[in-house]
Structure formats: C-alpha cells, structure tokens
Short mmCIF file of C-alpha atoms in Angstrom, two decimals:
data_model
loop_
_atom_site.label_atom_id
_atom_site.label_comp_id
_atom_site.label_asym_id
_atom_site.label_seq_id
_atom_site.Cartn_x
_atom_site.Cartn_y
_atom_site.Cartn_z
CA UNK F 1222 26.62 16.20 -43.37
CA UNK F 1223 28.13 19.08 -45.71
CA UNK F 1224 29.99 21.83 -44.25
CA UNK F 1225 27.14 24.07 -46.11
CA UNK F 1226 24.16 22.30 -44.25
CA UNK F 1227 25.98 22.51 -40.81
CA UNK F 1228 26.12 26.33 -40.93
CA UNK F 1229 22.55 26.34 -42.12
CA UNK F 1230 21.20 24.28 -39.16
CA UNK F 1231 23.20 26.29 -36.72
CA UNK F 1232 21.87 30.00 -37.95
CA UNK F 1233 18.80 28.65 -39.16
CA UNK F 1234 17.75 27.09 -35.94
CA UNK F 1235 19.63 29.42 -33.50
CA UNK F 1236 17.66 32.54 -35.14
CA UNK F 1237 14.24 30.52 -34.64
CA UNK F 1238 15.66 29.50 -31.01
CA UNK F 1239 15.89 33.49 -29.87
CA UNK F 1240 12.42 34.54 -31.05
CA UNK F 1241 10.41 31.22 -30.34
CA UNK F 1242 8.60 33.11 -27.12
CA UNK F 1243 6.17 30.55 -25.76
CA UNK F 1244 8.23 27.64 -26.44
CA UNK F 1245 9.78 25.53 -29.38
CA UNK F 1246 6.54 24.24 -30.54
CA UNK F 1247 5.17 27.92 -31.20
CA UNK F 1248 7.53 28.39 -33.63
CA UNK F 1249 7.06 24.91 -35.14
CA UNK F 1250 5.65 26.99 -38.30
CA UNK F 1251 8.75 28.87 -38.70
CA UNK F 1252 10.69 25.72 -38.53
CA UNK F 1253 8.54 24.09 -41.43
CA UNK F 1254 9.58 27.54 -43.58
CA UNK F 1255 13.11 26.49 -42.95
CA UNK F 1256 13.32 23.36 -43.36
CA UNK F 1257 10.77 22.49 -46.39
CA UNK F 1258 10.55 25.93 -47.60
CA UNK F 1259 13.49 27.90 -47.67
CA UNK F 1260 16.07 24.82 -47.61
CA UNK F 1261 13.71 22.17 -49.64
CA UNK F 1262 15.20 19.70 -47.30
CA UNK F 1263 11.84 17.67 -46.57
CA UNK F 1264 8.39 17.36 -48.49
CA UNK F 1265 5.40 18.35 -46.05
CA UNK F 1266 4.24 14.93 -45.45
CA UNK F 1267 8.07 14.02 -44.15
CA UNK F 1268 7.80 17.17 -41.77
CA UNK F 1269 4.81 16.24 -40.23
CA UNK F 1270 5.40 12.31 -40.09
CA UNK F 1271 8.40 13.86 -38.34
CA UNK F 1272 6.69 15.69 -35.99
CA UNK F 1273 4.33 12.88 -34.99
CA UNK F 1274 7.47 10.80 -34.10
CA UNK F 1275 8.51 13.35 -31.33
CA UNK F 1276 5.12 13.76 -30.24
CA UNK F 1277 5.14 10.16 -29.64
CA UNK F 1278 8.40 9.49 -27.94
CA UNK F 1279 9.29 11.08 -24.51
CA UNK F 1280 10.91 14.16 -23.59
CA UNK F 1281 10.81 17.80 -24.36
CA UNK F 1282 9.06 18.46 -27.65
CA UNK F 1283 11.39 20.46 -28.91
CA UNK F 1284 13.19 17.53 -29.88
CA UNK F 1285 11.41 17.34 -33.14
CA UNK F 1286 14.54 19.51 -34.11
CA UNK F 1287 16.72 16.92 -33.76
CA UNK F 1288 14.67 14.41 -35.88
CA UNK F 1289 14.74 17.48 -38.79
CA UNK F 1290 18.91 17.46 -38.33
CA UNK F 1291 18.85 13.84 -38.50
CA UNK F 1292 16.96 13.84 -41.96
CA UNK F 1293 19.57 15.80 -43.68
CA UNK F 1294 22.55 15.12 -41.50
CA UNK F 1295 22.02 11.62 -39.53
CA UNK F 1296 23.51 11.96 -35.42
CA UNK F 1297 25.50 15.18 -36.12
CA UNK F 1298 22.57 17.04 -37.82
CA UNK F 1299 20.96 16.08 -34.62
CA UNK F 1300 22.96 17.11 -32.00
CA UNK F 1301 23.78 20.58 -34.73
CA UNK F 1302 19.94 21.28 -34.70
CA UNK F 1303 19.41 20.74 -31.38
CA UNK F 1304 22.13 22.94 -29.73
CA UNK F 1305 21.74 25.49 -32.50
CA UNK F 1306 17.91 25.47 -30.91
CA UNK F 1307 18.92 25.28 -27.16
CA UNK F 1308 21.92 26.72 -26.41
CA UNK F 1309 21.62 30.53 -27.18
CA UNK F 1310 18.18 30.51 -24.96
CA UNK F 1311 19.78 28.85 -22.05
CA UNK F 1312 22.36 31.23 -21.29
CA UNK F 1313 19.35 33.86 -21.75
CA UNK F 1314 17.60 31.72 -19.18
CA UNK F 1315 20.40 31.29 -16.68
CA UNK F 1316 21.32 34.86 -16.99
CA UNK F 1317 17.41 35.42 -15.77
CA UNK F 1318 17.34 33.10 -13.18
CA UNK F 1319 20.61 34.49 -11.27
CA UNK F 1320 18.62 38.01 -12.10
CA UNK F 1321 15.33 36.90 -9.83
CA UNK F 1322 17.37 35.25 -7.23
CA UNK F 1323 18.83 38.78 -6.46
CA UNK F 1324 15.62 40.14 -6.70
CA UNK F 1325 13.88 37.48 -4.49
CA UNK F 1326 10.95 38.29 -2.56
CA UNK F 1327 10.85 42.03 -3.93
CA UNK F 1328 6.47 42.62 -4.31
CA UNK F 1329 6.52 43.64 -7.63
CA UNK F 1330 8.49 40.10 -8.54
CA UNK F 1331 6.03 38.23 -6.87
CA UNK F 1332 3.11 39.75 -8.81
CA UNK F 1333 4.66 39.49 -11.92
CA UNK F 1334 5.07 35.62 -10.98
CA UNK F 1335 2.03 35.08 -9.56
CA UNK F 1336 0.60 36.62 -12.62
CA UNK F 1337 2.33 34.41 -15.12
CA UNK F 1338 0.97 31.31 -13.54
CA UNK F 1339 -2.69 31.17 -15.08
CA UNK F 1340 -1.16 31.48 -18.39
CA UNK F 1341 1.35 28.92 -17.83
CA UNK F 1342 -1.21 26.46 -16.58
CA UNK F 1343 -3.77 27.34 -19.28
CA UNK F 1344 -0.96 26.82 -22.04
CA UNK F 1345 -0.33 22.99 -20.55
CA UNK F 1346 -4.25 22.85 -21.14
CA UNK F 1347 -4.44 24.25 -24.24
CA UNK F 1348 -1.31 21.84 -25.27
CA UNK F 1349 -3.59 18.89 -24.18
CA UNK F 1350 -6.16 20.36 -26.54
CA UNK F 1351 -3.83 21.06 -29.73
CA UNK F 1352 -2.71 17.11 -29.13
CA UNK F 1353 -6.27 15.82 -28.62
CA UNK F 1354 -7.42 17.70 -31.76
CA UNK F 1355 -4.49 15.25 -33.41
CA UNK F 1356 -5.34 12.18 -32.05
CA UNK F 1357 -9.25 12.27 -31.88
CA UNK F 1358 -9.41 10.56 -35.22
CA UNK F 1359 -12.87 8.47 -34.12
CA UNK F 1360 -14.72 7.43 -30.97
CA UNK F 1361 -12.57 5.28 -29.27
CA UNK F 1362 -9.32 7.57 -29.50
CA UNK F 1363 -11.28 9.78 -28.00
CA UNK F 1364 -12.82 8.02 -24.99
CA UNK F 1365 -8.81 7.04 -24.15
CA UNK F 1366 -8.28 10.45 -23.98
CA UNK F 1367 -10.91 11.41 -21.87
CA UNK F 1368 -10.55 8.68 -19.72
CA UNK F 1369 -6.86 9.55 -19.14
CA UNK F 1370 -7.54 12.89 -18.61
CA UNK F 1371 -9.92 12.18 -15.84
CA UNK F 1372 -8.13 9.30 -13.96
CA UNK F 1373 -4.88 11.42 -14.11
CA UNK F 1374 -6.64 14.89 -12.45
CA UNK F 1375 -8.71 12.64 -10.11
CA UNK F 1376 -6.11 10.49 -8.85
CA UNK F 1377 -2.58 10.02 -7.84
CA UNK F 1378 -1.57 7.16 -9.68
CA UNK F 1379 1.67 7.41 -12.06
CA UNK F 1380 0.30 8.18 -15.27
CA UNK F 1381 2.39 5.66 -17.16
CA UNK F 1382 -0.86 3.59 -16.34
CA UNK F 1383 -3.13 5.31 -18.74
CA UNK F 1384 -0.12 5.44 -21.30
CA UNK F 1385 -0.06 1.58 -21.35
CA UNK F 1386 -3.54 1.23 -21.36
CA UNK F 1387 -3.78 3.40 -24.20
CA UNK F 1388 -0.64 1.34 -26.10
CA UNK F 1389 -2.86 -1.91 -25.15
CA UNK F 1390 -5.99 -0.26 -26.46
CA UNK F 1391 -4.04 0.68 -29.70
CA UNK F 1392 -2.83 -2.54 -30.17
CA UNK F 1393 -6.09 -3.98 -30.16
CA UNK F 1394 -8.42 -1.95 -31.56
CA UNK F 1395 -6.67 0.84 -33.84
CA UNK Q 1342 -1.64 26.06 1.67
CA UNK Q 1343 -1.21 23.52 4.44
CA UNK Q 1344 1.97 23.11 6.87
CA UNK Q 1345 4.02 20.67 5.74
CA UNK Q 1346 7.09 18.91 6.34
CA UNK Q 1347 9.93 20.82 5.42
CA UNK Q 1348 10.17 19.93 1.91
CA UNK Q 1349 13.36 17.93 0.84
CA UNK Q 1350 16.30 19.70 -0.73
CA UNK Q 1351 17.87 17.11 -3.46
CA UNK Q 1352 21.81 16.63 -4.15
CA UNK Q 1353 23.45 17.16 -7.20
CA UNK Q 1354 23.48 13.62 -8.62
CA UNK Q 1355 19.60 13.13 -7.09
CA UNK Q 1356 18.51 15.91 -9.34
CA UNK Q 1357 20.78 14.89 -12.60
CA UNK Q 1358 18.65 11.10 -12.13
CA UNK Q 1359 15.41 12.84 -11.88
CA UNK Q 1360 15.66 15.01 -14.38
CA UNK Q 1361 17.18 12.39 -16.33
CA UNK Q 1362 14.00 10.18 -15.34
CA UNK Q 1363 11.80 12.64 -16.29
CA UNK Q 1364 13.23 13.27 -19.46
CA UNK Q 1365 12.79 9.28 -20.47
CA UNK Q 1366 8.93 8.76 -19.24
CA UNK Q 1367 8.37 12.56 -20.74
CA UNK Q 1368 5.09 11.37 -23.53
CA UNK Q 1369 3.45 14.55 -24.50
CA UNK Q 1370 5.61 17.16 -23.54
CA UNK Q 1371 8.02 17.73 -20.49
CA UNK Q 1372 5.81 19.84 -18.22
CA UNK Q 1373 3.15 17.29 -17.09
CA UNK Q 1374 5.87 15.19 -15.72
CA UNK Q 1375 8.47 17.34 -13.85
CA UNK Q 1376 5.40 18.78 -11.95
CA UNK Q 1377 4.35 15.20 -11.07
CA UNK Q 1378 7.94 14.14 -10.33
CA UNK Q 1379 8.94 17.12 -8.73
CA UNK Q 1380 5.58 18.42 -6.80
CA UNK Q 1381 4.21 14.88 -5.69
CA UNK Q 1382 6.88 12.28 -5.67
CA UNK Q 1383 9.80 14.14 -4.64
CA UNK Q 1384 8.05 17.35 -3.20
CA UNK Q 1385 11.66 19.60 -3.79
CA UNK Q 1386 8.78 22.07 -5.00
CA UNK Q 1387 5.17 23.42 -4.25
CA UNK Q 1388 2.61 23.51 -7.17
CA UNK Q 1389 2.69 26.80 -6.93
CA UNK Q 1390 6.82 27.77 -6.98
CA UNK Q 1391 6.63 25.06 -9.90
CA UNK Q 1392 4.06 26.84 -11.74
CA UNK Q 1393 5.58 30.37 -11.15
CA UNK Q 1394 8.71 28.83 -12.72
CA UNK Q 1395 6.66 27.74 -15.32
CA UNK Q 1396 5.33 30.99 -15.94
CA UNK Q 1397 8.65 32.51 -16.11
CA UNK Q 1398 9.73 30.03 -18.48
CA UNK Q 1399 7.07 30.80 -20.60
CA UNK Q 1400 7.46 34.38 -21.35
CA UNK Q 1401 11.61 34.06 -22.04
CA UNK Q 1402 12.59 32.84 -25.11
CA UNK Q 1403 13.24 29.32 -25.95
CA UNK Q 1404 11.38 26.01 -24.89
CA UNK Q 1405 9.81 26.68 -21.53
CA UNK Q 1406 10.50 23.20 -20.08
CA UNK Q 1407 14.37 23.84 -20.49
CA UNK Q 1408 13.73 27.43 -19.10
CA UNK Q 1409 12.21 25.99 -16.25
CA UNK Q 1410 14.55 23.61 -15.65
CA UNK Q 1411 17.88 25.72 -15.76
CA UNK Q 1412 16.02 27.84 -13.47
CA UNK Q 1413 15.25 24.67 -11.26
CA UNK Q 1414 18.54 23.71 -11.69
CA UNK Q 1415 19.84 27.05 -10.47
CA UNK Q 1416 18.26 27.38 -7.43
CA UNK Q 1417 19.02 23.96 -6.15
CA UNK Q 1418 22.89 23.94 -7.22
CA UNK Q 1419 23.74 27.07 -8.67
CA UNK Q 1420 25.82 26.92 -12.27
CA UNK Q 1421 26.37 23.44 -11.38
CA UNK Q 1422 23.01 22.48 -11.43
CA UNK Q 1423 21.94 24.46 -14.10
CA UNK Q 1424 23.89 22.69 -16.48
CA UNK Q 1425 23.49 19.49 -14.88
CA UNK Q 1426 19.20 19.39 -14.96
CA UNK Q 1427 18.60 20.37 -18.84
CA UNK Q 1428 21.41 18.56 -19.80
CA UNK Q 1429 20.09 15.21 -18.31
CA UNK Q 1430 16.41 15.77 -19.50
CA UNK Q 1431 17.67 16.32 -23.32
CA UNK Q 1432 20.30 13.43 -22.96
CA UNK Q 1433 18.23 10.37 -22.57
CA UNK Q 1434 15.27 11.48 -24.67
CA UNK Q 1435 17.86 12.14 -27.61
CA UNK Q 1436 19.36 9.14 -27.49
CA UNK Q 1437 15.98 6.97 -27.44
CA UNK Q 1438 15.27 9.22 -30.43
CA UNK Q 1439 18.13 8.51 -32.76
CA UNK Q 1440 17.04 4.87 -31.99
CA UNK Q 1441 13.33 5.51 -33.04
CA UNK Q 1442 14.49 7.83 -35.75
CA UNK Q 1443 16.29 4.48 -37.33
CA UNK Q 1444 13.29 2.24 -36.28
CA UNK Q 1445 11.07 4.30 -37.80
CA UNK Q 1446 12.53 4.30 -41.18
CA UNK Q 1447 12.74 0.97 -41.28
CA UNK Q 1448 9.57 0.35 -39.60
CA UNK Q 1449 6.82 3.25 -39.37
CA UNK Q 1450 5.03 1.77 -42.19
CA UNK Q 1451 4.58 -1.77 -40.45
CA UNK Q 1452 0.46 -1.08 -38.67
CA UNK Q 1453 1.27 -2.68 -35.40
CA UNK Q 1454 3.48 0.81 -34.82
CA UNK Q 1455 1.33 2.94 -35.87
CA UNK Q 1456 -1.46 1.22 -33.79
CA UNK Q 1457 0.55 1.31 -30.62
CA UNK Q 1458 1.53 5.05 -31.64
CA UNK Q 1459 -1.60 6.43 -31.80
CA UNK Q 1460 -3.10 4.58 -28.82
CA UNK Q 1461 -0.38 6.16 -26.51
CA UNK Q 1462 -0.74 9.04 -28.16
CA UNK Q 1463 -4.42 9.79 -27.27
CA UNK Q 1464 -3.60 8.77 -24.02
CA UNK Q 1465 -0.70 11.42 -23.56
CA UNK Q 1466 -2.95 13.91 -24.95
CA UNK Q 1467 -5.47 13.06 -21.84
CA UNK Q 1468 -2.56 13.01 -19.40
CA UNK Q 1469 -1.37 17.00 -20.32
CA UNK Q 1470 -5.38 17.96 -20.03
CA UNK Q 1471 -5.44 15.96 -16.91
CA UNK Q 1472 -2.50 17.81 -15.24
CA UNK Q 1473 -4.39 21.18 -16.15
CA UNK Q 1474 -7.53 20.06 -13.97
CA UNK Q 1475 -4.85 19.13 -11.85
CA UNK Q 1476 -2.92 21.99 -10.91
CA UNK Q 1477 -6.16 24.29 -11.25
CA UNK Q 1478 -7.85 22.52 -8.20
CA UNK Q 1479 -4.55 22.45 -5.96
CA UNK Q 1480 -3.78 26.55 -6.92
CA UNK Q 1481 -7.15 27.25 -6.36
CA UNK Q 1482 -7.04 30.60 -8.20
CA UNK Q 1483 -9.29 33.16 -7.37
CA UNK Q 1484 -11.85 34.16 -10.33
CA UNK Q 1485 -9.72 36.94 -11.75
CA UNK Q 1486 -6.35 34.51 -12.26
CA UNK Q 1487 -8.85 31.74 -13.49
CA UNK Q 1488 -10.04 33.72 -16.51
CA UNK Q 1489 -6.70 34.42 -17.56
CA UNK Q 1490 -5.71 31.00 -17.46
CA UNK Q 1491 -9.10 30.02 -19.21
CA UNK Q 1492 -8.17 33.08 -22.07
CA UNK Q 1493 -4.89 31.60 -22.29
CA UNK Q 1494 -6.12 28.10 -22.55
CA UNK Q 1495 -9.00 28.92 -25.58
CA UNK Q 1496 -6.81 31.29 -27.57
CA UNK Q 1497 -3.53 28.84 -27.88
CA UNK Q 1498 -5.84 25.56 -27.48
CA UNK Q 1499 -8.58 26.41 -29.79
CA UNK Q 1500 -8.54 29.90 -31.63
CA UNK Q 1501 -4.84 28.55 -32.47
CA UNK Q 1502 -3.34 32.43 -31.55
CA UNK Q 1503 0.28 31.98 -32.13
CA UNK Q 1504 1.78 31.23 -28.71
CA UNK Q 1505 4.42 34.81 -28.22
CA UNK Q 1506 0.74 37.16 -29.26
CA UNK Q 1507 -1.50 34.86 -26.25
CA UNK Q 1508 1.66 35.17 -23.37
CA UNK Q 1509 2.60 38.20 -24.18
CA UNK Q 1510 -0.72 39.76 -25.01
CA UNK Q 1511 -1.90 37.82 -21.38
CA UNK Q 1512 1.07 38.61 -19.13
CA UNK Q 1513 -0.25 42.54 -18.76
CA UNK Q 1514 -4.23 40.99 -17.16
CA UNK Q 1515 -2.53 38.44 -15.21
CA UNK Q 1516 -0.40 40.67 -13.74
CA UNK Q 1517 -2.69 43.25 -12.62
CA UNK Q 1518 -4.86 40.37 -11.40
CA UNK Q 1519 -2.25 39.38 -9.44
CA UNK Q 1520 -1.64 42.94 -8.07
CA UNK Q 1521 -4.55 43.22 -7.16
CA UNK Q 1522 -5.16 39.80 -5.30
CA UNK Q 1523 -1.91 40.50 -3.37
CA UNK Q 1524 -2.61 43.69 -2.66
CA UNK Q 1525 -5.89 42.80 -0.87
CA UNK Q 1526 -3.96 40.50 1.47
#
C-alpha cells in the first residue's frame, strides 16, 4: 500500500464515517462513489461481490470497509479503512454516552429514548427486508427465509440453527 | 414488565468474551445478536434499555452497533469498557475476514461456496426479520410508537429512503409519541 492510497482511505473513509447517520450501511452509496468512482479502485461488479462477502460472514456490517482496504492495500488497507471508518464516530459516541449518564433519568431524556426505539426496531426490520430482497432469488430461498424468520420470533432457540439449516439447504439444493 | 431477578452485572473480561462472541456468530448484521446474547442469555439488559440504546445509536453518527456498544460498554465499565466491548466485536470478525477475503479470491468462483453462501444468507435475512417480530411482541408498543416503527420499517425497508432522511425525519413523531404516552402515566 502507497503512501498516496493510505491518506486517501483515511480522509476518504473518515469523512463518510462522520456523516453516515443511520449507520455504515446507509452510506454504502457514498462509499461506492469513493471507491469505484472517484478513486477507480474497483469495477462495480468487484464492489458488490465485495459487499456480498461481508454480508455473508459475521460481525458488524460495516466491515465491508475493510474488504474495500484490503482490495487496494491487502491487511493494512484493512485495518486503514476500517479505523479511518470507526474511530472518529466512537469518540463522538463515548463523548454521548458519558453526556446521558449525567443526564440520567431527567423526563425529557427518557422521551427522547423511548421515542427512538420504534425507529430503531423498525430499521432491524427493514434491514431484514433490504437482505431478503437480495437473497429471494426463487422459491426455495425464500421459504428459508420465512421459515427462519418465524422459528426465530416464535421461539427461543439459538438461531445458529436456522443458519445451518439454511447452509445445509444451500448445499443441497442451490 | 414483570419482576425479575435482579439482572446480572458482567465483569470486565465477561463482557470483552461476549462481545467478542457476538462479534464471531454476528451473520446479518450485529444487532440481532447482541440483543439475543445480551437480553436472553445473559440478561445484563432489558429489551427495552437495549432497544433505547439502540435508538440512540441510531441517530449519532457512525455504525449504530458500535454506538451501541461503546455506550454498553460505558455503562458497565466506564472508559475501560468502552474500549474493551467494540474493540472485541470488530477484532474477531476482522480477522475471520482477512481469511475469507484470501479464500474468496482463490475460491468464490468454486459453486459449492456460493451454494452454501446464499443458503445462509437467506437464512440470516429471516433471522434479522425474526428479531423484529421479536422485540415488537416483548415492547408491546402502544399504537402510536407502533406506527412509527412500521413508517420507519417501509420507508428504509421498501421505499429505500436513505437511512439519515427516515431517522431523522422519524425521531420528531416518535418523540412526541413518546411524550405523550409518558405523560399519560
């Protein structure tokens, strides 16, 4: 990894980092401008085979940053583009969080947090939508879903159940 | 709400594992599974303090599942914790990823992958709607809260609004609706 790219990742990603409101994956167009517009660093069908790789593995989705770094800069483009995408929100985050704990239990606090929680449960919903739209590519991808869906809200069973199932199912019939 | 036991207040090292743990079985996104881990298995949180953290993380900048855990983080073990929860969740997951990053481009052509992929896949996508359903039915919101979370849920799930227009363009409703419930009470 160049000098030149290193900087790039670090200002590129830390300017999407402070405006991505709603999470890293809202500003998942911005990061395609960057990184196959602006920078030419990827063709379109690279950026979203990338994408599908996070999606698939575990952990927070913003990690699809680090798979971008690693294209142009192997394990330190990763670690660059992830920091450069985490670091400048967390100490925005912390400073917030010491903020409410001196504020604890004031009314107006609790309304505003009571009043965030429909919208952050509806996002997690409308997350499992924006993936399902993804993967729903016939019948049978779909009835996984569903089924998963169901069995996970209905019982209390670890849902690494219904993710083997679904590799199993994949396996045999995709 | 029922009366429960007092709910369990983890250690330093107990929170860097779980969040660690989290981080590793984390398919489809982060949330879905530090509510499960943290509301049913370990019970350090309600469903609702999780989702108000949640929330919180939603409308500050940055990925909301590392919002929410600094703040988690924070109130368990101060600075200390706050460091010690996001940096555990990102760890593991970034090191199986510069594995599958290599894998992949050696092997994300071969179809067995791509089979497997897309069958977990599908599944994950089932999992995040099923934790929706999920936390819905234990919050029991009362009608006004509900459509809010149902707005949120069609504009960034299906009308596609760009995710900082639907929170921020939401927060103002669910607020008052939430002024208003607690108000009445």
């Amino acid at each position: 990894m160049t000098a030149t790219i290193f900087w790039q990742l670090v200002l590129g990603f830390g300017a999407i980092s402070l405006v991505s409101v709603g999470g890293g994956i809202a500003v998942l167009p911005e990061m395609h401008r960057l990184v196959v517009d602006v920078h030419g660093w990827m063709s379109d069908a690279d950026f979203a085979r990338r994408f599908a790789l996070a999606q698939a593995a575990p952990g927070p989705n913003v990690l699809v940053v680090g798979l971008f770094g690693w294209h142009v800069g192997g394990v330190l483009g990763m670690l660059t583009a992830t920091l450069a995408m985490t670091l400048p929100t967390s100490f925005m985050a912390f400073g917030f969080s010491r903020l409410r704990a001196r504020l604890s239990g004031r009314f107006w606090l609790r309304v505003v947090e009571r009043g965030l929680v429909p919208i952050a449960v509806g996002l997690i919903g409308a997350s499992g939508l924006i993936l399902a739209q993804g993967t729903a590519t016939g019948w049978l991808p779909a009835v996984v879903t569903a089924a998963s869906a169901v069995f996970v809200w209905r019982t209390d069973f670890s849902p690494l159940w219904v993710l083997g199932a679904g590799a199993i199912i994949g396996l045999a019939f995709l | 709400m029922t009366d429960d036991p007092p709910r369990p207040v983890p250690t330093l090292l107990d929170m860097f594992l779980t969040y660690g743990r989290i981080g590793l079985i984390g398919f489809g996104g982060i949330n879905a599974w530090a509510r499960r881990v943290l509301v049913e298995e370990k019970r350090w949180l309600t469903d609702q303090e999780y989702a108000e953290t949640l929330g919180l993380g939603q409308v500050l900048p940055g990925p909301n599942a590392l919002n929410a855990a600094i703040m988690v983080g924070d109130r368990f073990h101060g600075t200390a914790g706050a460091i010690a929860a996001p940096v555990a969740m990102f760890g593991g997951p970034l090191i199986l990823l510069a594995g599958l990053a290599m894998f992949y481009d050696a092997y994300g052509e071969v179809q067995v992958v791509k089979a497997v992929l897309a069958g977990v896949a599908a599944a994950a996508a089932g999992m995040v709607l099923g934790t929706a359903a999920k936390m819905t039915q234990k919050l029991k919101p009362p009608p006004t809260l509900l459509a809010v979370g149902l707005c949120a849920l069609v504009a960034a799930g299906l009308l596609r609004v760009p995710l900082p227009y639907v929170v921020l363009g939401l927060a103002p409703f669910g607020i008052a609706a939430a002024w208003q419930v607690l108000r009445a009470k």
